[in-house]
Amino acid sequence: MPNLDSAKKNMRKSRAAAVRNRAQKSALRTALKRASDGGNAEEKLAAVKLLDRASRKGLIHKNAAARHKSRLAKASK
């Protein structure tokens, strides 16, 4: 357990960020599954938006987002 006030605050911040990241990653995975399993254009667009946001925020690597987007586009043809 941290002793310094700043260390305590950092621990609170990192716990909150971990919860937030876990929820966003889960939503992203769900959207990707819906879009890839014969999803309509709206679901694919929602998945692409989530991928763009996740890569911009550093949740996933930008190349991973590009790979997922490419595979979604390829599957829709």
mmCIF file of N, CA, C and O in Angstrom:
data_model
loop_
_atom_site.group_PDB
_atom_site.id
_atom_site.type_symbol
_atom_site.label_atom_id
_atom_site.label_comp_id
_atom_site.label_asym_id
_atom_site.label_seq_id
_atom_site.Cartn_x
_atom_site.Cartn_y
_atom_site.Cartn_z
ATOM 1 N N MET A 1 0.847 -1.179 0.000
ATOM 2 C CA MET A 1 0.000 0.000 0.000
ATOM 3 C C MET A 1 0.891 1.240 0.000
ATOM 4 O O MET A 1 1.816 1.334 0.800
ATOM 5 N N PRO A 2 0.613 2.181 -0.892
ATOM 6 C CA PRO A 2 1.459 3.375 -0.954
ATOM 7 C C PRO A 2 1.289 4.267 0.274
ATOM 8 O O PRO A 2 0.234 4.299 0.897
ATOM 9 N N ASN A 3 2.350 4.973 0.583
ATOM 10 C CA ASN A 3 2.332 5.863 1.738
ATOM 11 C C ASN A 3 2.139 7.330 1.353
ATOM 12 O O ASN A 3 1.457 8.062 2.051
ATOM 13 N N LEU A 4 2.743 7.730 0.264
ATOM 14 C CA LEU A 4 2.648 9.126 -0.161
ATOM 15 C C LEU A 4 1.278 9.411 -0.767
ATOM 16 O O LEU A 4 0.678 8.542 -1.407
ATOM 17 N N ASP A 5 0.813 10.625 -0.561
ATOM 18 C CA ASP A 5 -0.487 11.015 -1.101
ATOM 19 C C ASP A 5 -0.506 10.934 -2.625
ATOM 20 O O ASP A 5 -1.493 10.506 -3.224
ATOM 21 N N SER A 6 0.592 11.339 -3.250
ATOM 22 C CA SER A 6 0.646 11.301 -4.715
ATOM 23 C C SER A 6 0.617 9.863 -5.220
ATOM 24 O O SER A 6 -0.001 9.567 -6.250
ATOM 25 N N ALA A 7 1.253 8.954 -4.493
ATOM 26 C CA ALA A 7 1.243 7.543 -4.882
ATOM 27 C C ALA A 7 -0.156 6.956 -4.730
ATOM 28 O O ALA A 7 -0.600 6.141 -5.551
ATOM 29 N N LYS A 8 -0.859 7.377 -3.676
ATOM 30 C CA LYS A 8 -2.239 6.914 -3.484
ATOM 31 C C LYS A 8 -3.129 7.390 -4.618
ATOM 32 O O LYS A 8 -3.966 6.649 -5.136
ATOM 33 N N LYS A 9 -2.934 8.653 -5.001
ATOM 34 C CA LYS A 9 -3.732 9.203 -6.096
ATOM 35 C C LYS A 9 -3.426 8.479 -7.403
ATOM 36 O O LYS A 9 -4.336 8.153 -8.171
ATOM 37 N N ASN A 10 -2.145 8.215 -7.643
ATOM 38 C CA ASN A 10 -1.774 7.482 -8.856
ATOM 39 C C ASN A 10 -2.394 6.097 -8.888
ATOM 40 O O ASN A 10 -2.803 5.619 -9.950
ATOM 41 N N MET A 11 -2.480 5.447 -7.735
ATOM 42 C CA MET A 11 -3.096 4.125 -7.673
ATOM 43 C C MET A 11 -4.590 4.216 -7.989
ATOM 44 O O MET A 11 -5.128 3.390 -8.728
ATOM 45 N N ARG A 12 -5.253 5.238 -7.445
ATOM 46 C CA ARG A 12 -6.677 5.426 -7.749
ATOM 47 C C ARG A 12 -6.873 5.669 -9.240
ATOM 48 O O ARG A 12 -7.777 5.111 -9.860
ATOM 49 N N LYS A 13 -6.018 6.505 -9.813
ATOM 50 C CA LYS A 13 -6.122 6.833 -11.232
ATOM 51 C C LYS A 13 -5.901 5.601 -12.101
ATOM 52 O O LYS A 13 -6.615 5.377 -13.081
ATOM 53 N N SER A 14 -4.913 4.797 -11.744
ATOM 54 C CA SER A 14 -4.609 3.628 -12.566
ATOM 55 C C SER A 14 -5.716 2.581 -12.456
ATOM 56 O O SER A 14 -6.035 1.912 -13.447
ATOM 57 N N ARG A 15 -6.312 2.449 -11.274
ATOM 58 C CA ARG A 15 -7.443 1.519 -11.135
ATOM 59 C C ARG A 15 -8.632 1.978 -11.975
ATOM 60 O O ARG A 15 -9.270 1.170 -12.662
ATOM 61 N N ALA A 16 -8.928 3.272 -11.930
ATOM 62 C CA ALA A 16 -10.047 3.806 -12.707
ATOM 63 C C ALA A 16 -9.787 3.641 -14.198
ATOM 64 O O ALA A 16 -10.688 3.274 -14.959
ATOM 65 N N ALA A 17 -8.551 3.884 -14.618
ATOM 66 C CA ALA A 17 -8.206 3.737 -16.038
ATOM 67 C C ALA A 17 -8.309 2.282 -16.471
ATOM 68 O O ALA A 17 -8.763 1.994 -17.579
ATOM 69 N N ALA A 18 -7.913 1.358 -15.601
ATOM 70 C CA ALA A 18 -7.983 -0.058 -15.932
ATOM 71 C C ALA A 18 -9.433 -0.498 -16.130
ATOM 72 O O ALA A 18 -9.748 -1.246 -17.058
ATOM 73 N N VAL A 19 -10.313 -0.027 -15.267
ATOM 74 C CA VAL A 19 -11.734 -0.357 -15.398
ATOM 75 C C VAL A 19 -12.290 0.218 -16.692
ATOM 76 O O VAL A 19 -13.008 -0.467 -17.447
ATOM 77 N N ARG A 20 -11.933 1.467 -16.980
ATOM 78 C CA ARG A 20 -12.396 2.128 -18.197
ATOM 79 C C ARG A 20 -11.881 1.405 -19.442
ATOM 80 O O ARG A 20 -12.628 1.132 -20.379
ATOM 81 N N ASN A 21 -10.586 1.058 -19.432
ATOM 82 C CA ASN A 21 -9.989 0.367 -20.580
ATOM 83 C C ASN A 21 -10.612 -0.992 -20.797
ATOM 84 O O ASN A 21 -10.846 -1.408 -21.938
ATOM 85 N N ARG A 22 -10.891 -1.708 -19.696
ATOM 86 C CA ARG A 22 -11.487 -3.030 -19.807
ATOM 87 C C ARG A 22 -12.870 -2.945 -20.447
ATOM 88 O O ARG A 22 -13.215 -3.735 -21.329
ATOM 89 N N ALA A 23 -13.649 -1.960 -20.040
ATOM 90 C CA ALA A 23 -14.990 -1.789 -20.595
ATOM 91 C C ALA A 23 -14.931 -1.419 -22.069
ATOM 92 O O ALA A 23 -15.690 -1.955 -22.893
ATOM 93 N N GLN A 24 -14.004 -0.531 -22.427
ATOM 94 C CA GLN A 24 -13.909 -0.109 -23.820
ATOM 95 C C GLN A 24 -13.406 -1.239 -24.714
ATOM 96 O O GLN A 24 -13.874 -1.409 -25.834
ATOM 97 N N LYS A 25 -12.456 -2.028 -24.218
ATOM 98 C CA LYS A 25 -11.957 -3.160 -24.998
ATOM 99 C C LYS A 25 -13.050 -4.202 -25.194
ATOM 100 O O LYS A 25 -13.185 -4.792 -26.259
ATOM 101 N N SER A 26 -13.847 -4.414 -24.157
ATOM 102 C CA SER A 26 -14.942 -5.370 -24.242
ATOM 103 C C SER A 26 -15.968 -4.909 -25.267
ATOM 104 O O SER A 26 -16.442 -5.708 -26.096
ATOM 105 N N ALA A 27 -16.309 -3.641 -25.245
ATOM 106 C CA ALA A 27 -17.264 -3.105 -26.216
ATOM 107 C C ALA A 27 -16.715 -3.211 -27.627
ATOM 108 O O ALA A 27 -17.454 -3.521 -28.576
ATOM 109 N N LEU A 28 -15.419 -2.974 -27.777
ATOM 110 C CA LEU A 28 -14.792 -3.077 -29.091
ATOM 111 C C LEU A 28 -14.841 -4.508 -29.602
ATOM 112 O O LEU A 28 -15.199 -4.755 -30.762
ATOM 113 N N ARG A 29 -14.509 -5.461 -28.756
ATOM 114 C CA ARG A 29 -14.540 -6.870 -29.168
ATOM 115 C C ARG A 29 -15.956 -7.295 -29.548
ATOM 116 O O ARG A 29 -16.166 -8.009 -30.530
ATOM 117 N N THR A 30 -16.945 -6.856 -28.771
ATOM 118 C CA THR A 30 -18.337 -7.183 -29.070
ATOM 119 C C THR A 30 -18.749 -6.610 -30.418
ATOM 120 O O THR A 30 -19.385 -7.287 -31.238
ATOM 121 N N ALA A 31 -18.375 -5.360 -30.670
ATOM 122 C CA ALA A 31 -18.717 -4.717 -31.942
ATOM 123 C C ALA A 31 -18.055 -5.436 -33.110
ATOM 124 O O ALA A 31 -18.663 -5.618 -34.168
ATOM 125 N N LEU A 32 -16.803 -5.860 -32.924
ATOM 126 C CA LEU A 32 -16.100 -6.572 -33.991
ATOM 127 C C LEU A 32 -16.760 -7.916 -34.276
ATOM 128 O O LEU A 32 -16.882 -8.324 -35.436
ATOM 129 N N LYS A 33 -17.196 -8.604 -33.236
ATOM 130 C CA LYS A 33 -17.868 -9.891 -33.441
ATOM 131 C C LYS A 33 -19.188 -9.697 -34.171
ATOM 132 O O LYS A 33 -19.525 -10.458 -35.083
ATOM 133 N N ARG A 34 -19.943 -8.675 -33.775
ATOM 134 C CA ARG A 34 -21.222 -8.414 -34.442
ATOM 135 C C ARG A 34 -21.014 -8.047 -35.907
ATOM 136 O O ARG A 34 -21.772 -8.460 -36.780
ATOM 137 N N ALA A 35 -20.003 -7.249 -36.178
ATOM 138 C CA ALA A 35 -19.745 -6.792 -37.542
ATOM 139 C C ALA A 35 -19.235 -7.924 -38.421
ATOM 140 O O ALA A 35 -19.596 -8.010 -39.598
ATOM 141 N N SER A 36 -18.428 -8.806 -37.857
ATOM 142 C CA SER A 36 -17.839 -9.867 -38.674
ATOM 143 C C SER A 36 -18.805 -11.023 -38.915
ATOM 144 O O SER A 36 -18.706 -11.712 -39.926
ATOM 145 N N ASP A 37 -19.734 -11.245 -38.017
ATOM 146 C CA ASP A 37 -20.683 -12.347 -38.164
ATOM 147 C C ASP A 37 -21.877 -11.917 -39.009
ATOM 148 O O ASP A 37 -23.027 -11.919 -38.546
ATOM 149 N N GLY A 38 -21.617 -11.563 -40.243
ATOM 150 C CA GLY A 38 -22.700 -11.183 -41.140
ATOM 151 C C GLY A 38 -23.420 -9.927 -40.713
ATOM 152 O O GLY A 38 -24.622 -9.789 -40.935
ATOM 153 N N GLY A 39 -22.708 -9.003 -40.125
ATOM 154 C CA GLY A 39 -23.322 -7.767 -39.672
ATOM 155 C C GLY A 39 -23.688 -6.853 -40.822
ATOM 156 O O GLY A 39 -23.115 -6.941 -41.918
ATOM 157 N N ASN A 40 -24.650 -5.988 -40.590
ATOM 158 C CA ASN A 40 -25.041 -5.038 -41.632
ATOM 159 C C ASN A 40 -24.065 -3.866 -41.659
ATOM 160 O O ASN A 40 -23.104 -3.805 -40.900
ATOM 161 N N ALA A 41 -24.321 -2.921 -42.561
ATOM 162 C CA ALA A 41 -23.406 -1.795 -42.751
ATOM 163 C C ALA A 41 -23.323 -0.916 -41.508
ATOM 164 O O ALA A 41 -22.251 -0.383 -41.192
ATOM 165 N N GLU A 42 -24.423 -0.779 -40.781
ATOM 166 C CA GLU A 42 -24.420 0.059 -39.577
ATOM 167 C C GLU A 42 -23.506 -0.516 -38.504
ATOM 168 O O GLU A 42 -22.775 0.220 -37.836
ATOM 169 N N GLU A 43 -23.556 -1.842 -38.330
ATOM 170 C CA GLU A 43 -22.707 -2.477 -37.323
ATOM 171 C C GLU A 43 -21.238 -2.376 -37.710
ATOM 172 O O GLU A 43 -20.375 -2.177 -36.853
ATOM 173 N N LYS A 44 -20.964 -2.492 -39.009
ATOM 174 C CA LYS A 44 -19.571 -2.369 -39.455
ATOM 175 C C LYS A 44 -19.065 -0.946 -39.262
ATOM 176 O O LYS A 44 -17.927 -0.737 -38.857
ATOM 177 N N LEU A 45 -19.923 0.025 -39.532
ATOM 178 C CA LEU A 45 -19.534 1.415 -39.334
ATOM 179 C C LEU A 45 -19.281 1.704 -37.853
ATOM 180 O O LEU A 45 -18.314 2.388 -37.500
ATOM 181 N N ALA A 46 -20.117 1.148 -36.998
ATOM 182 C CA ALA A 46 -19.929 1.331 -35.550
ATOM 183 C C ALA A 46 -18.608 0.703 -35.096
ATOM 184 O O ALA A 46 -17.883 1.286 -34.281
ATOM 185 N N ALA A 47 -18.290 -0.473 -35.638
ATOM 186 C CA ALA A 47 -17.035 -1.133 -35.282
ATOM 187 C C ALA A 47 -15.836 -0.313 -35.744
ATOM 188 O O ALA A 47 -14.850 -0.165 -35.016
ATOM 189 N N VAL A 48 -15.927 0.265 -36.938
ATOM 190 C CA VAL A 48 -14.826 1.083 -37.458
ATOM 191 C C VAL A 48 -14.643 2.324 -36.597
ATOM 192 O O VAL A 48 -13.506 2.722 -36.290
ATOM 193 N N LYS A 49 -15.736 2.936 -36.179
ATOM 194 C CA LYS A 49 -15.636 4.121 -35.315
ATOM 195 C C LYS A 49 -14.968 3.764 -33.985
ATOM 196 O O LYS A 49 -14.120 4.504 -33.484
ATOM 197 N N LEU A 50 -15.361 2.629 -33.416
ATOM 198 C CA LEU A 50 -14.749 2.205 -32.159
ATOM 199 C C LEU A 50 -13.264 1.896 -32.346
ATOM 200 O O LEU A 50 -12.439 2.199 -31.476
ATOM 201 N N LEU A 51 -12.916 1.281 -33.489
ATOM 202 C CA LEU A 51 -11.510 0.987 -33.767
ATOM 203 C C LEU A 51 -10.693 2.271 -33.880
ATOM 204 O O LEU A 51 -9.588 2.373 -33.341
ATOM 205 N N ASP A 52 -11.252 3.257 -34.587
ATOM 206 C CA ASP A 52 -10.548 4.527 -34.738
ATOM 207 C C ASP A 52 -10.328 5.193 -33.384
ATOM 208 O O ASP A 52 -9.236 5.686 -33.092
ATOM 209 N N ARG A 53 -11.360 5.191 -32.566
ATOM 210 C CA ARG A 53 -11.247 5.824 -31.252
ATOM 211 C C ARG A 53 -10.249 5.073 -30.370
ATOM 212 O O ARG A 53 -9.426 5.694 -29.685
ATOM 213 N N ALA A 54 -10.304 3.739 -30.397
ATOM 214 C CA ALA A 54 -9.396 2.943 -29.565
ATOM 215 C C ALA A 54 -7.943 3.166 -29.969
ATOM 216 O O ALA A 54 -7.063 3.264 -29.102
ATOM 217 N N SER A 55 -7.687 3.275 -31.264
ATOM 218 C CA SER A 55 -6.303 3.496 -31.692
ATOM 219 C C SER A 55 -5.855 4.913 -31.368
ATOM 220 O O SER A 55 -4.703 5.143 -31.005
ATOM 221 N N ARG A 56 -6.760 5.880 -31.490
ATOM 222 C CA ARG A 56 -6.421 7.271 -31.181
ATOM 223 C C ARG A 56 -6.102 7.437 -29.696
ATOM 224 O O ARG A 56 -5.203 8.184 -29.321
ATOM 225 N N LYS A 57 -6.842 6.728 -28.849
ATOM 226 C CA LYS A 57 -6.661 6.844 -27.407
ATOM 227 C C LYS A 57 -5.547 5.940 -26.871
ATOM 228 O O LYS A 57 -5.241 5.963 -25.683
ATOM 229 N N GLY A 58 -4.982 5.089 -27.725
ATOM 230 C CA GLY A 58 -3.900 4.217 -27.287
ATOM 231 C C GLY A 58 -4.365 2.928 -26.657
ATOM 232 O O GLY A 58 -3.579 2.225 -26.022
ATOM 233 N N LEU A 59 -5.625 2.600 -26.829
ATOM 234 C CA LEU A 59 -6.148 1.354 -26.271
ATOM 235 C C LEU A 59 -5.610 0.155 -27.037
ATOM 236 O O LEU A 59 -5.281 -0.880 -26.459
ATOM 237 N N ILE A 60 -5.535 0.289 -28.359
ATOM 238 C CA ILE A 60 -4.916 -0.728 -29.196
ATOM 239 C C ILE A 60 -3.927 -0.023 -30.122
ATOM 240 O O ILE A 60 -3.998 1.189 -30.320
ATOM 241 N N HIS A 61 -3.039 -0.776 -30.700
ATOM 242 C CA HIS A 61 -2.036 -0.213 -31.594
ATOM 243 C C HIS A 61 -2.698 0.210 -32.903
ATOM 244 O O HIS A 61 -3.680 -0.406 -33.328
ATOM 245 N N LYS A 62 -2.171 1.240 -33.520
ATOM 246 C CA LYS A 62 -2.793 1.758 -34.743
ATOM 247 C C LYS A 62 -2.745 0.741 -35.867
ATOM 248 O O LYS A 62 -3.677 0.671 -36.671
ATOM 249 N N ASN A 63 -1.703 -0.085 -35.923
ATOM 250 C CA ASN A 63 -1.631 -1.102 -36.968
ATOM 251 C C ASN A 63 -2.656 -2.211 -36.724
ATOM 252 O O ASN A 63 -3.195 -2.778 -37.673
ATOM 253 N N ALA A 64 -2.946 -2.500 -35.474
ATOM 254 C CA ALA A 64 -3.969 -3.499 -35.154
ATOM 255 C C ALA A 64 -5.342 -2.989 -35.597
ATOM 256 O O ALA A 64 -6.142 -3.746 -36.153
ATOM 257 N N ALA A 65 -5.591 -1.712 -35.371
ATOM 258 C CA ALA A 65 -6.858 -1.130 -35.810
ATOM 259 C C ALA A 65 -6.964 -1.170 -37.331
ATOM 260 O O ALA A 65 -8.016 -1.513 -37.883
ATOM 261 N N ALA A 66 -5.877 -0.831 -38.006
ATOM 262 C CA ALA A 66 -5.870 -0.854 -39.472
ATOM 263 C C ALA A 66 -6.100 -2.266 -39.988
ATOM 264 O O ALA A 66 -6.827 -2.469 -40.980
ATOM 265 N N ARG A 67 -5.514 -3.247 -39.330
ATOM 266 C CA ARG A 67 -5.688 -4.645 -39.746
ATOM 267 C C ARG A 67 -7.151 -5.075 -39.601
ATOM 268 O O ARG A 67 -7.724 -5.690 -40.503
ATOM 269 N N HIS A 68 -7.759 -4.736 -38.473
ATOM 270 C CA HIS A 68 -9.165 -5.095 -38.263
ATOM 271 C C HIS A 68 -10.063 -4.410 -39.287
ATOM 272 O O HIS A 68 -10.989 -5.023 -39.832
ATOM 273 N N LYS A 69 -9.807 -3.119 -39.548
ATOM 274 C CA LYS A 69 -10.609 -2.377 -40.522
ATOM 275 C C LYS A 69 -10.466 -2.977 -41.913
ATOM 276 O O LYS A 69 -11.451 -3.100 -42.662
ATOM 277 N N SER A 70 -9.258 -3.358 -42.258
ATOM 278 C CA SER A 70 -9.006 -3.955 -43.565
ATOM 279 C C SER A 70 -9.756 -5.271 -43.716
ATOM 280 O O SER A 70 -10.361 -5.552 -44.762
ATOM 281 N N ARG A 71 -9.740 -6.065 -42.674
ATOM 282 C CA ARG A 71 -10.426 -7.366 -42.734
ATOM 283 C C ARG A 71 -11.939 -7.188 -42.809
ATOM 284 O O ARG A 71 -12.615 -7.948 -43.486
ATOM 285 N N LEU A 72 -12.455 -6.186 -42.097
ATOM 286 C CA LEU A 72 -13.893 -5.909 -42.194
ATOM 287 C C LEU A 72 -14.268 -5.474 -43.610
ATOM 288 O O LEU A 72 -15.281 -5.918 -44.155
ATOM 289 N N ALA A 73 -13.442 -4.614 -44.195
ATOM 290 C CA ALA A 73 -13.729 -4.131 -45.557
ATOM 291 C C ALA A 73 -13.627 -5.270 -46.562
ATOM 292 O O ALA A 73 -14.446 -5.355 -47.492
ATOM 293 N N LYS A 74 -12.651 -6.118 -46.375
ATOM 294 C CA LYS A 74 -12.463 -7.245 -47.284
ATOM 295 C C LYS A 74 -13.626 -8.232 -47.190
ATOM 296 O O LYS A 74 -14.079 -8.780 -48.199
ATOM 297 N N ALA A 75 -14.138 -8.445 -45.984
ATOM 298 C CA ALA A 75 -15.241 -9.389 -45.779
ATOM 299 C C ALA A 75 -16.551 -8.845 -46.355
ATOM 300 O O ALA A 75 -17.422 -9.626 -46.738
ATOM 301 N N SER A 76 -16.676 -7.524 -46.428
ATOM 302 C CA SER A 76 -17.936 -6.959 -46.908
ATOM 303 C C SER A 76 -18.049 -6.978 -48.430
ATOM 304 O O SER A 76 -19.113 -6.769 -48.976
ATOM 305 N N LYS A 77 -16.937 -7.219 -49.114
ATOM 306 C CA LYS A 77 -16.973 -7.262 -50.589
ATOM 307 C C LYS A 77 -17.520 -8.567 -51.100
ATOM 308 O O LYS A 77 -17.585 -9.551 -50.509
#
